[in-house]
Tab-separated table of C-alpha atoms in Angstrom:
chain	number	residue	atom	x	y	z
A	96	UNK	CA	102.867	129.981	117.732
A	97	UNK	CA	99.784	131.252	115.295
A	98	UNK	CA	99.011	129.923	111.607
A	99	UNK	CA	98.278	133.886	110.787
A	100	UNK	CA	102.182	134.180	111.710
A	101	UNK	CA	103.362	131.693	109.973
A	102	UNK	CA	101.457	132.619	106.528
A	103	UNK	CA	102.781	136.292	106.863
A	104	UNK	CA	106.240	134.448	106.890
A	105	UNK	CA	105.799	132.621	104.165
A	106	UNK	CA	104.093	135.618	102.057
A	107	UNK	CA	107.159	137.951	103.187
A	108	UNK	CA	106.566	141.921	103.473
A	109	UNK	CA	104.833	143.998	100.759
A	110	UNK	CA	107.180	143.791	97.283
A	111	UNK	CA	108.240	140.897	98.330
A	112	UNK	CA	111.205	141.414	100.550
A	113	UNK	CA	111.591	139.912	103.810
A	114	UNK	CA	112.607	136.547	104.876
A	115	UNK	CA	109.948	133.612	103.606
A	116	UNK	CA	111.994	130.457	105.462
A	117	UNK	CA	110.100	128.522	107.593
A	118	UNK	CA	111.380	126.417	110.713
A	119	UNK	CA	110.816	122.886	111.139
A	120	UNK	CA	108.787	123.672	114.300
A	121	UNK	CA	106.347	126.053	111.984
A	122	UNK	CA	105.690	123.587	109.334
A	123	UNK	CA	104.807	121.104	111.898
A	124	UNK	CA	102.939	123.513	113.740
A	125	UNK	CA	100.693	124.107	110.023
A	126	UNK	CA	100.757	119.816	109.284
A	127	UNK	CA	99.390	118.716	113.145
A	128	UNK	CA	97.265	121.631	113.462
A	129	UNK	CA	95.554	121.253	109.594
A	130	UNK	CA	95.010	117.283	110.438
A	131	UNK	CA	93.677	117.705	113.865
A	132	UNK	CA	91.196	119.810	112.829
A	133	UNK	CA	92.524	123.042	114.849
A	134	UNK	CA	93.475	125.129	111.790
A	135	UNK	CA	91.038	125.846	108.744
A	136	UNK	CA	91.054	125.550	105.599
A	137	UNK	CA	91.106	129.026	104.932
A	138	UNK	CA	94.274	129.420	106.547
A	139	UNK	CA	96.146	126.360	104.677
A	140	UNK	CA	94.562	127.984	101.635
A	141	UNK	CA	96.302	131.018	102.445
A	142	UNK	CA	99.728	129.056	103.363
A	143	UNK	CA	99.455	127.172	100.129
A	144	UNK	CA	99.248	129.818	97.661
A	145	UNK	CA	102.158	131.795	99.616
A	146	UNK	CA	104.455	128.769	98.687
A	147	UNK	CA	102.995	128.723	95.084
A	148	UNK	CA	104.594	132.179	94.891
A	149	UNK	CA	107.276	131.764	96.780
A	150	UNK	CA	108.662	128.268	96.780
A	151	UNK	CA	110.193	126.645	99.154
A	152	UNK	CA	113.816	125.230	99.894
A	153	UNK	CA	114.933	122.058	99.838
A	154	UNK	CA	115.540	121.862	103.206
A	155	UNK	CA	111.581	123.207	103.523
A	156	UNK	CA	110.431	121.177	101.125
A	157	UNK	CA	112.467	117.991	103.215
A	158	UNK	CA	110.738	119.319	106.264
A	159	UNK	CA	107.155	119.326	104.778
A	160	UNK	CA	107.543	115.835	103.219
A	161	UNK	CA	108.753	114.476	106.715
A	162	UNK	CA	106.086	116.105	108.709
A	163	UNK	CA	103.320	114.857	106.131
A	164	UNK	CA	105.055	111.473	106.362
A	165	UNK	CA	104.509	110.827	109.657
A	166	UNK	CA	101.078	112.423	110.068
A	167	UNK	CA	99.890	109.313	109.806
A	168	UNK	CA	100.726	105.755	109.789
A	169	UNK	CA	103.800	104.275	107.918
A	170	UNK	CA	104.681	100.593	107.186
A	171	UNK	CA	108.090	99.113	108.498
A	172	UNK	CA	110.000	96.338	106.498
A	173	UNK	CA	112.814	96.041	108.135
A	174	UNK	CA	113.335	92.938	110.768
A	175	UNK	CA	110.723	90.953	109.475
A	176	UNK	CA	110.901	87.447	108.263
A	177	UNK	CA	111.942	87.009	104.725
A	178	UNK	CA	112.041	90.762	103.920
A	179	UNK	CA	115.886	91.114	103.232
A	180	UNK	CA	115.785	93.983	100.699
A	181	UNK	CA	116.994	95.924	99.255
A	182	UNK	CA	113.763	97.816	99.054
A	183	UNK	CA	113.366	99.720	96.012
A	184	UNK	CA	110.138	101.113	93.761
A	185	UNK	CA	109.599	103.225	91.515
A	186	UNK	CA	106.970	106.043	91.005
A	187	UNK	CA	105.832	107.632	87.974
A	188	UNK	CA	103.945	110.891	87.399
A	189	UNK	CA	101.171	109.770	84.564
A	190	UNK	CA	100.377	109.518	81.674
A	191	UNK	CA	98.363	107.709	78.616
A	192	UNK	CA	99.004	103.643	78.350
A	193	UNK	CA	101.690	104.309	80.722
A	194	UNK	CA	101.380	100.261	82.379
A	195	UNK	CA	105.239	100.047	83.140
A	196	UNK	CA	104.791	99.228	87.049
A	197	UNK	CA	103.200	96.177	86.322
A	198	UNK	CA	105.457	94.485	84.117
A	199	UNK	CA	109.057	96.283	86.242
A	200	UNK	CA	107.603	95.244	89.900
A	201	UNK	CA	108.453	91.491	88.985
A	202	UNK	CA	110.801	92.226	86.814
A	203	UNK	CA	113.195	93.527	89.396
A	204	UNK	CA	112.067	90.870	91.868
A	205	UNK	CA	112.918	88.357	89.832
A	206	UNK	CA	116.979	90.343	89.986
A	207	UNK	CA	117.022	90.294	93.618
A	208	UNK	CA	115.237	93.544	94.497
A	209	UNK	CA	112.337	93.600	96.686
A	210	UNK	CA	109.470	96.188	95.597
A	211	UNK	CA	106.878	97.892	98.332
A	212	UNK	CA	104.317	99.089	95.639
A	213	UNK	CA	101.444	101.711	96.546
A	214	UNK	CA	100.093	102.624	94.135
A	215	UNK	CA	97.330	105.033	92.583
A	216	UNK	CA	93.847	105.532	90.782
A	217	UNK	CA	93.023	107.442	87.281
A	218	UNK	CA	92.391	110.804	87.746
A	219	UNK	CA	91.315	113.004	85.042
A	220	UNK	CA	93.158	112.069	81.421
A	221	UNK	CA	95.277	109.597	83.021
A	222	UNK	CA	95.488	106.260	84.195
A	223	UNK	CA	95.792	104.363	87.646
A	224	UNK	CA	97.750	101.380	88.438
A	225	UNK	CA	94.959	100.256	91.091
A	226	UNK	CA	92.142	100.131	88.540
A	227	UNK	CA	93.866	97.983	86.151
A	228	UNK	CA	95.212	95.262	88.605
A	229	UNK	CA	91.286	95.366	89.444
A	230	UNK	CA	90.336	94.774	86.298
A	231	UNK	CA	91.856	91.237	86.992
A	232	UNK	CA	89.010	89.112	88.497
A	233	UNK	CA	89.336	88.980	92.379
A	234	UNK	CA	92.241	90.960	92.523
A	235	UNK	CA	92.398	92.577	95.835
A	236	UNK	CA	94.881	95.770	96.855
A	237	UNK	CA	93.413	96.142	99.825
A	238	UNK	CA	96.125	94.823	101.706
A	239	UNK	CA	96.920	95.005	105.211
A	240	UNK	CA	100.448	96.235	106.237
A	241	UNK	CA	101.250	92.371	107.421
A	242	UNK	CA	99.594	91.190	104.447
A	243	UNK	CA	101.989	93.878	102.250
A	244	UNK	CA	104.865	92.257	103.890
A	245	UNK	CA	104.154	88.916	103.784
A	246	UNK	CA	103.458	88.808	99.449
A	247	UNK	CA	106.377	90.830	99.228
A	248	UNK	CA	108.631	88.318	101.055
A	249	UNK	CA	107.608	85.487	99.565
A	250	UNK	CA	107.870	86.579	95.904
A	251	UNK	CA	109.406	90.162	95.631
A	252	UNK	CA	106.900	92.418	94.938
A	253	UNK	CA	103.135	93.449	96.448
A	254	UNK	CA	100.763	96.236	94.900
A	255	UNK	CA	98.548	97.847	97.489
A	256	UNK	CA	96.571	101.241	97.764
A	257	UNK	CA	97.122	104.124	100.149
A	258	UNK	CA	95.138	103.750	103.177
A	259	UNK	CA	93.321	106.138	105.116
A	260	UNK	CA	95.869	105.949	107.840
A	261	UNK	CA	98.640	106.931	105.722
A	262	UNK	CA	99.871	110.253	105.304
A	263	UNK	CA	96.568	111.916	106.197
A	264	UNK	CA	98.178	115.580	105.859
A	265	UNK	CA	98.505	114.856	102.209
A	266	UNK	CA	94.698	113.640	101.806
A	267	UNK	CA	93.776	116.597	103.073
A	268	UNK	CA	96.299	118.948	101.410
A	269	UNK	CA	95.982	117.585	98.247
A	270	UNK	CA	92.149	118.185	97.737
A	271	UNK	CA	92.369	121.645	99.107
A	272	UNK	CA	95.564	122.180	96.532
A	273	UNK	CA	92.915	120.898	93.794
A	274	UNK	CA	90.522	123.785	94.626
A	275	UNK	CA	92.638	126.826	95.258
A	276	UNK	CA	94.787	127.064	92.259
A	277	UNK	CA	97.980	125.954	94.275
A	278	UNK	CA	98.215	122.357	92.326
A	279	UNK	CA	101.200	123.527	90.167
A	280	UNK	CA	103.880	124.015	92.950
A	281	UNK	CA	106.977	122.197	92.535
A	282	UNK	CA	107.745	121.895	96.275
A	283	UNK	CA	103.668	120.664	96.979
A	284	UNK	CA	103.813	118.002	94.348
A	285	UNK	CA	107.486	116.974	95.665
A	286	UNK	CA	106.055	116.602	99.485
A	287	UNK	CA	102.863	115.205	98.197
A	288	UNK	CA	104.589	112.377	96.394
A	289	UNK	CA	107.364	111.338	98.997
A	290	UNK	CA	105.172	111.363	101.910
A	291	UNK	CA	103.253	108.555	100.045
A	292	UNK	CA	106.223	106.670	99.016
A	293	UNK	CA	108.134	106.974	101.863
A	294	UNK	CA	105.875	105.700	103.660
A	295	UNK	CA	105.748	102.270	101.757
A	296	UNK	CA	109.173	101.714	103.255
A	297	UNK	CA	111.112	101.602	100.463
A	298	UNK	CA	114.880	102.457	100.906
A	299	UNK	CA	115.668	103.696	97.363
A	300	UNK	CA	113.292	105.844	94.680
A	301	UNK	CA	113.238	105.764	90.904
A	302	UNK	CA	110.902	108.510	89.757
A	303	UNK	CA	109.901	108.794	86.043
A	304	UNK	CA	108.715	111.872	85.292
A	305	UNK	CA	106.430	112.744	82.701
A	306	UNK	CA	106.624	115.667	80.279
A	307	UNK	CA	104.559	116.833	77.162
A	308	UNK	CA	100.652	117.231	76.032
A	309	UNK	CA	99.941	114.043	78.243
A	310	UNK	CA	102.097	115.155	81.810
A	311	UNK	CA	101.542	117.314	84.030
A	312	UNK	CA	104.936	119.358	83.193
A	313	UNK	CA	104.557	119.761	79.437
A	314	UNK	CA	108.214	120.961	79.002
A	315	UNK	CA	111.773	118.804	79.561
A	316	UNK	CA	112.769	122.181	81.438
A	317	UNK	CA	109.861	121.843	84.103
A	318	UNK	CA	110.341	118.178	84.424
A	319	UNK	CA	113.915	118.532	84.969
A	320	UNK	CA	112.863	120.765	88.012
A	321	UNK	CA	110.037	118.462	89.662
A	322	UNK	CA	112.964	115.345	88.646
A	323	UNK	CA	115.644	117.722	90.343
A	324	UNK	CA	113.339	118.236	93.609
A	325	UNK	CA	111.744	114.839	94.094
A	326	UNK	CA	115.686	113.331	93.961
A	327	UNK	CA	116.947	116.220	96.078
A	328	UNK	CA	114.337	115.905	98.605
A	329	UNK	CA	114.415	112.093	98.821
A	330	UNK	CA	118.165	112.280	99.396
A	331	UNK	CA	117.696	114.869	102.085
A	332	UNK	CA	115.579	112.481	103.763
A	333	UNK	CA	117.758	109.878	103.605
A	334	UNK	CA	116.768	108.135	100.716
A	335	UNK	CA	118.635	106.954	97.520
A	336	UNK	CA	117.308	108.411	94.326
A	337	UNK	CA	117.252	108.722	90.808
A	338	UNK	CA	115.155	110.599	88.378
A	339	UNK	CA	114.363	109.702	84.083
A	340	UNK	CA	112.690	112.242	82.013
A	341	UNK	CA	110.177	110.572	79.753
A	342	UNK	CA	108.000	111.634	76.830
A	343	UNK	CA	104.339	111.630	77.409
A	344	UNK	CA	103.722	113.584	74.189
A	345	UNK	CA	101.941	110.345	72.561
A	346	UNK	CA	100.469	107.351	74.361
A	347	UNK	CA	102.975	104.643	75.149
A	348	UNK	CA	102.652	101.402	74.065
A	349	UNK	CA	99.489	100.163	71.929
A	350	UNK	CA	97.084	99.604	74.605
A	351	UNK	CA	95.302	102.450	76.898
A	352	UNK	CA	92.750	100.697	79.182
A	353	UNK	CA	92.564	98.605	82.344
A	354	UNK	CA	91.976	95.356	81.367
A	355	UNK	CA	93.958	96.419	77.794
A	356	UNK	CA	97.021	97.273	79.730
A	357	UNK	CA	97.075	93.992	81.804
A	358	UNK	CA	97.056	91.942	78.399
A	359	UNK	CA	100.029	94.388	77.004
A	360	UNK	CA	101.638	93.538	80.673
A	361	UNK	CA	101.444	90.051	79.543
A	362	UNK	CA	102.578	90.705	76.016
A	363	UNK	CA	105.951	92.483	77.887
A	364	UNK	CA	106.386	89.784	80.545
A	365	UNK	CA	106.228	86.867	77.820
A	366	UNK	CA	109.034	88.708	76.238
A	367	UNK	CA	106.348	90.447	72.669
A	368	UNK	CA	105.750	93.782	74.054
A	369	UNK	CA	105.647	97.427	72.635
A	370	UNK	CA	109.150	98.477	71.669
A	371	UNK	CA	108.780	101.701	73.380
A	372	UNK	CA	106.809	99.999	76.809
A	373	UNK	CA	109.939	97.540	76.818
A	374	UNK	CA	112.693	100.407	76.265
A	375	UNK	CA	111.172	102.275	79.602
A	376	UNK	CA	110.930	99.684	81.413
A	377	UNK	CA	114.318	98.309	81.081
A	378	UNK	CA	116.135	101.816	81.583
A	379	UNK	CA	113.306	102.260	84.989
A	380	UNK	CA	114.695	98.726	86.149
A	381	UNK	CA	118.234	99.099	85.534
A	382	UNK	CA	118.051	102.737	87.561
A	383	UNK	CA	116.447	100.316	90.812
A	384	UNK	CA	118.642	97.409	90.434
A	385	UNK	CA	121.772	100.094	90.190
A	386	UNK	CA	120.348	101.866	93.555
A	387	UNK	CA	119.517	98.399	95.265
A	388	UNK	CA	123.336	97.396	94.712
A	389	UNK	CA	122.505	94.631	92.325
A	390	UNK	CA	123.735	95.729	89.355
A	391	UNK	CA	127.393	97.049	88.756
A	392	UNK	CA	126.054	99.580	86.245
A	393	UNK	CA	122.843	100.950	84.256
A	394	UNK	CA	124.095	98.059	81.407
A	395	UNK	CA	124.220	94.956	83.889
A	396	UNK	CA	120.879	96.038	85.365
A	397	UNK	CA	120.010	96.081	82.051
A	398	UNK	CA	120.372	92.699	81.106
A	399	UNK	CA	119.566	91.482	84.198
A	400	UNK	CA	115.938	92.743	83.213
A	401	UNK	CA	116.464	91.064	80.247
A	402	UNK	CA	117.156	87.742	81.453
A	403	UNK	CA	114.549	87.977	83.762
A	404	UNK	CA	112.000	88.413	80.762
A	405	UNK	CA	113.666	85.615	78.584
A	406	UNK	CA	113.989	83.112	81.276
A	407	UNK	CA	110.382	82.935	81.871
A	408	UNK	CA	110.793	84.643	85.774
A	409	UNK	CA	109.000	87.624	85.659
A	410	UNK	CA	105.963	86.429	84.298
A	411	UNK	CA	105.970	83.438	87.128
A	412	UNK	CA	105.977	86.215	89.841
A	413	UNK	CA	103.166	87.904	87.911
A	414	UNK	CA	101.273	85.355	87.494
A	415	UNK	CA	101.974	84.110	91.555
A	416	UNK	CA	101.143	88.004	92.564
A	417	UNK	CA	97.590	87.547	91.067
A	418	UNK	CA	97.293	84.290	92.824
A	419	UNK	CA	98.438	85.696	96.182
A	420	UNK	CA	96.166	88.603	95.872
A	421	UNK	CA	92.980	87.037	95.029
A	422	UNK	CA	93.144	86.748	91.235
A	423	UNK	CA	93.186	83.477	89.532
A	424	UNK	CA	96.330	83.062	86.568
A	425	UNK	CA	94.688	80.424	84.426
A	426	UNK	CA	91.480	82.295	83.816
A	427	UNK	CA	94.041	85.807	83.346
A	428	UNK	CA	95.758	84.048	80.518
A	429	UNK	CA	92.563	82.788	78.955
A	430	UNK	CA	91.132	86.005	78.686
A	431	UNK	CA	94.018	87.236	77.146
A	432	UNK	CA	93.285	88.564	73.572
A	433	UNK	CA	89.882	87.800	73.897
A	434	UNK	CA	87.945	90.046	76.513
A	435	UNK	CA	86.236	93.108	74.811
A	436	UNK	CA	83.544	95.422	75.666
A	437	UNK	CA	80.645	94.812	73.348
A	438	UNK	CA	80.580	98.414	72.877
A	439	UNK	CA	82.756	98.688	69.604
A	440	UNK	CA	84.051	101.163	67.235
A	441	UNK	CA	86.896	101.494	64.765
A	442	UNK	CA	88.469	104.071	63.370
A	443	UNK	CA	90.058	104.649	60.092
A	444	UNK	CA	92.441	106.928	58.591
A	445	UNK	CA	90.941	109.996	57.311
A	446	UNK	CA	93.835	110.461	54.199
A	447	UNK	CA	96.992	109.457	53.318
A	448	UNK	CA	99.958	110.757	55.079
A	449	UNK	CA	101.948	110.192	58.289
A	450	UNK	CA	99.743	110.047	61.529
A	451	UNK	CA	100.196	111.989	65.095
A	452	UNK	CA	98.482	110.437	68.109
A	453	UNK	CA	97.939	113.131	71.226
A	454	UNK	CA	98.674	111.513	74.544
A	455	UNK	CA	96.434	114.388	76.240
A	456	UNK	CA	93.217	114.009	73.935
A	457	UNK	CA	93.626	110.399	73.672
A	458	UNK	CA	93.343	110.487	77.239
A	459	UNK	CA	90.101	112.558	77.470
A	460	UNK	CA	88.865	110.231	75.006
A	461	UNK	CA	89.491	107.280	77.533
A	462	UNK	CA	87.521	109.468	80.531
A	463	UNK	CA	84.339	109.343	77.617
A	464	UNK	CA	84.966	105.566	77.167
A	465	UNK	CA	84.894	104.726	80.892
A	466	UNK	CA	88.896	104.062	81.354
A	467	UNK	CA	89.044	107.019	83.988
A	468	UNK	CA	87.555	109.224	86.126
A	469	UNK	CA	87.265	113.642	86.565
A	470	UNK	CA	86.509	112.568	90.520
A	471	UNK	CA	87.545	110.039	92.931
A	472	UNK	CA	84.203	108.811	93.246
A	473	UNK	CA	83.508	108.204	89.576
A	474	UNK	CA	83.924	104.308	89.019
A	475	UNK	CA	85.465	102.830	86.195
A	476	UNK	CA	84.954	100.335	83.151
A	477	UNK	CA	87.114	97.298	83.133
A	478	UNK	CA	87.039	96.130	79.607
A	479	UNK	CA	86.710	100.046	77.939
A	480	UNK	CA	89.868	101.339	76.296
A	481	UNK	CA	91.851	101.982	72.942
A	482	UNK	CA	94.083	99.418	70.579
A	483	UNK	CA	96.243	101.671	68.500
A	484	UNK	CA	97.118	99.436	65.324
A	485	UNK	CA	99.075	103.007	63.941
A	486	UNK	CA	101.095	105.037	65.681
A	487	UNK	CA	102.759	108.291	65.760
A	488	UNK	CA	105.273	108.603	63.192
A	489	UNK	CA	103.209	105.954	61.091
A	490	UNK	CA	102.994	106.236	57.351
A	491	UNK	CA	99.080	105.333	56.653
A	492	UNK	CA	97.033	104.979	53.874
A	493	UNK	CA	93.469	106.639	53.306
A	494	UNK	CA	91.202	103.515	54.735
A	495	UNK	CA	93.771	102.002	56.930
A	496	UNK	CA	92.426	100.895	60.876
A	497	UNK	CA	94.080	103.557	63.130
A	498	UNK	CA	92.108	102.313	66.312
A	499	UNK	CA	89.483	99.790	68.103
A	500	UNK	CA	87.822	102.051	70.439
A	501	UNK	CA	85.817	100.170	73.156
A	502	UNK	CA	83.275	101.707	75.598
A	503	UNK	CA	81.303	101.099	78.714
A	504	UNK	CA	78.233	101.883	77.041
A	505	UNK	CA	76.986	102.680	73.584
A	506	UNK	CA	75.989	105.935	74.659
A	507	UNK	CA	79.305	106.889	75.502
A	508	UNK	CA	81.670	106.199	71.861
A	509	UNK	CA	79.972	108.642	69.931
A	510	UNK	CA	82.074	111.661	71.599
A	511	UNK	CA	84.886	109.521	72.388
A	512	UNK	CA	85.618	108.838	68.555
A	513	UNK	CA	84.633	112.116	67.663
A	514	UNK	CA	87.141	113.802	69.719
A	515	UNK	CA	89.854	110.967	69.138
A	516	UNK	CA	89.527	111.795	64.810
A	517	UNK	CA	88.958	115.638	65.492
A	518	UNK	CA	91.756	116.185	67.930
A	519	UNK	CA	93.656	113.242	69.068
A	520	UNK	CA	94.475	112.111	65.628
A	521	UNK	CA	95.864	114.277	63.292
A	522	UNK	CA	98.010	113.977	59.663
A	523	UNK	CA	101.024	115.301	57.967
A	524	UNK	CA	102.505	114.977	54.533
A	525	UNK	CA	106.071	115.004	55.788
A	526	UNK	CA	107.548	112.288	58.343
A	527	UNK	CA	107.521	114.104	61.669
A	528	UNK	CA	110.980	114.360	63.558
A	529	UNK	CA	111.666	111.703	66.015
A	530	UNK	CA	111.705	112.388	69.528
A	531	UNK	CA	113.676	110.951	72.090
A	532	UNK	CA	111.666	108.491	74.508
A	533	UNK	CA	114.039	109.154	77.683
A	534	UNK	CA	114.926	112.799	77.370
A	535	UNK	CA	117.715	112.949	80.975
A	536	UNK	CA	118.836	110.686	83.553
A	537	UNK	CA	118.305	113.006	87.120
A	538	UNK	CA	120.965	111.358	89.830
């Protein structure tokens, strides 16, 4: 078997014609070969922009995600003490304030469902789960797999990063993908994310997926098809799965930061949070209680999320996660409210009229501030970030405080607010139309 055989495959004959399936056996062949070292980048280069063309099928795209999977080390929950299941987590694809892992993790624990979280970093406009549970002092995902299994058994959730050992292929893959061109591939992004979250263990997927100025699929039409292939895929592979369309035109909720988000976590999980953070996160929990078997339908798991807020729960097994993973609760809830950068700026409405807030330029703002990162080596700034007091749809008044804008530096809010009130922020004389929050449920 040669890679140059396989890529002529893929490509098909000249026009197009020809058959472009690939065999189980060849994809493997590509996955062990790229990670061993025995096939170049050129050629995977070559490989990936033939499926950017020509797509791949399910059963393909099934095969790919399977053979990434286990190109590297995965982490078994099954038969160990305490760890009962039903194992159940949910993945989103990013966006702007988008915090809703941290308050639905012990949400649904507190329901019955036990949640393997792995979780990412900011990249680009938006934000990582990792580097705002780090923002909490001494909080540690650096977990071991026993360590991962142990938190998890004893209170229902755990929130670790990939490791090196796990899924390799997609490592690899995935920073070739960035440099070719070959990022926007429905089946690549598909393979990319399941071979990461299958390899957490969990049993059943909920996948929110992003669309508008702030996603990565800017149309409902394009998420529907990444929603359609991640559920398809994960079912192929033996998974349960469920997919929500979500708006990312506008940042969610009123906080985008790290340490910002983890008070607006708090804010949720003591039962005062953002009407739109709360909305999501209740539909996302209901969709894993209904898959874990705990809830008859999307309403029970509903107000089983509910309860679980009202009753104090949830925020217990927040507050005992930080504990367990280094951080220290008391000192989280006295910072709350009060921990700022000393780098400050406000901004202030421009002229009357109702106000638009841009998920994607708000985001670029927050890469200025020190919230994210353009590479995986950047670092990032704890305390830097964005309070929207108005939001989009807001009638405001000439004057009125639209934003605190807080930065690692005083260097760096100069071009921060000046692309947040030339770009992000913009005003209309007439009430713009309301747009749904959850756009399709993918099942």
């Amino acid at each position: 078997m040669r890679a140059t055989d396989i890529i002529m495959k893929k490509r098909g004959t000249r026009g197009g014609n020809g058959t472009t399936v690939l065999t189980r056996e060849e994809i493997q062949f590509l996955v062990d070969g790229y990670v061993a070292g025995d096939i170049p980048d050129y050629q995977i280069a070559a490989w990936l922009m033939a499926v950017y063309f020509n797509g791949m099928t399910f059963e393909e795209t099934g095969a790919l995600t399977d053979c990434m999977l286990h190109s590297g080390e995965t982490i078994a929950l099954h038969g160990f003490d305490g760890l009962t299941g039903p194992f159940i987590d949910k993945h989103s694809t990013g966006g702007v304030g988008d915090k809703v892992s941290l308050p639905l993790a012990p949400i649904v624990a507190a329901c019955g469902i036990q949640d393997p979280m792995m979780s990412g970093r900011a990249l680009g406009h938006t934000g990582g789960t990792l580097d705002k549970l780090e923002s909490i002092a001494g909080y540690d995902v650096r977990l071991t797999p026993d360590q991962f299994r142990a938190i998890i058994a004893d209170n229902g959730f755990a929130m670790m990063g990939q490791t090196p050992a796990i899924a390799p292929a997609d490592k690899k893959m995935y920073a070739l993908r960035d440099v070719t061109g070959t990022v926007e591939s429905v089946p690549l992004i598909t393979a990319s994310i399941l071979s990461k979250k299958v390899a957490e263990g969990a049993d059943g997927l909920v996948f929110d997926v992003k669309c508008g100025s702030g996603a990565f699929m800017k149309t409902p039409e394009d998420a529907e098809t990444l929603a359609t292939s991640l559920v398809r895929t994960a079912a192929a592979m033996g998974k349960k799965a469920s997919a929500l369309i979500t708006n990312m035109n506008t940042p969610l909720g009123t906080a985008v930061g790290n340490f910002l988000e983890i008070e607006e976590t708090l804010s949720c999980l003591q039962g005062n949070g953002p009407a739109d953070v709360m909305e999501l996160t209740y539909a996302l929990g209901a969709e894993m209680l209904l898959l874990g078997g705990k809830a008859r339908d999307t309403a029970d798991g509903r107000r089983q999320c509910e309860q679980a807020v009202a009753s104090g729960e949830a925020l217990r097994r927040f507050l005992r996660n930080v504990e367990q993973q280094g951080g220290n609760p008391d000192v989280l809830l006295a910072e709350q409210g009060t921990r700022r950068s000393p780098f400050h700026a406000q901004i202030r409405a421009e002229r009357d009229g109702f106000l638009r807030v841009d998920a994607f330029k708000t985001g670029l703002a927050g890469v200025y501030l020190g919230v994210g990162r353009n590479k995986t080596t950047e670092s990032v700034c704890a305390d830097a970030g964005m309070l929207l007091h108005k939001r989009t749809g807001d009638s405001v008044r000439a004057g009125d405080i639209l934003m605190d804008v807080y930065g690692k530096d005083d260097v760096c809010l100069e071009p921060a607010v000046k692309l947040l009130r030339e770009e992000a922020l913009t005003y209309t004389d007439d009430a713009p139309a309301a747009e749904p929050l959850i756009y399709k449920e993918i099942r």
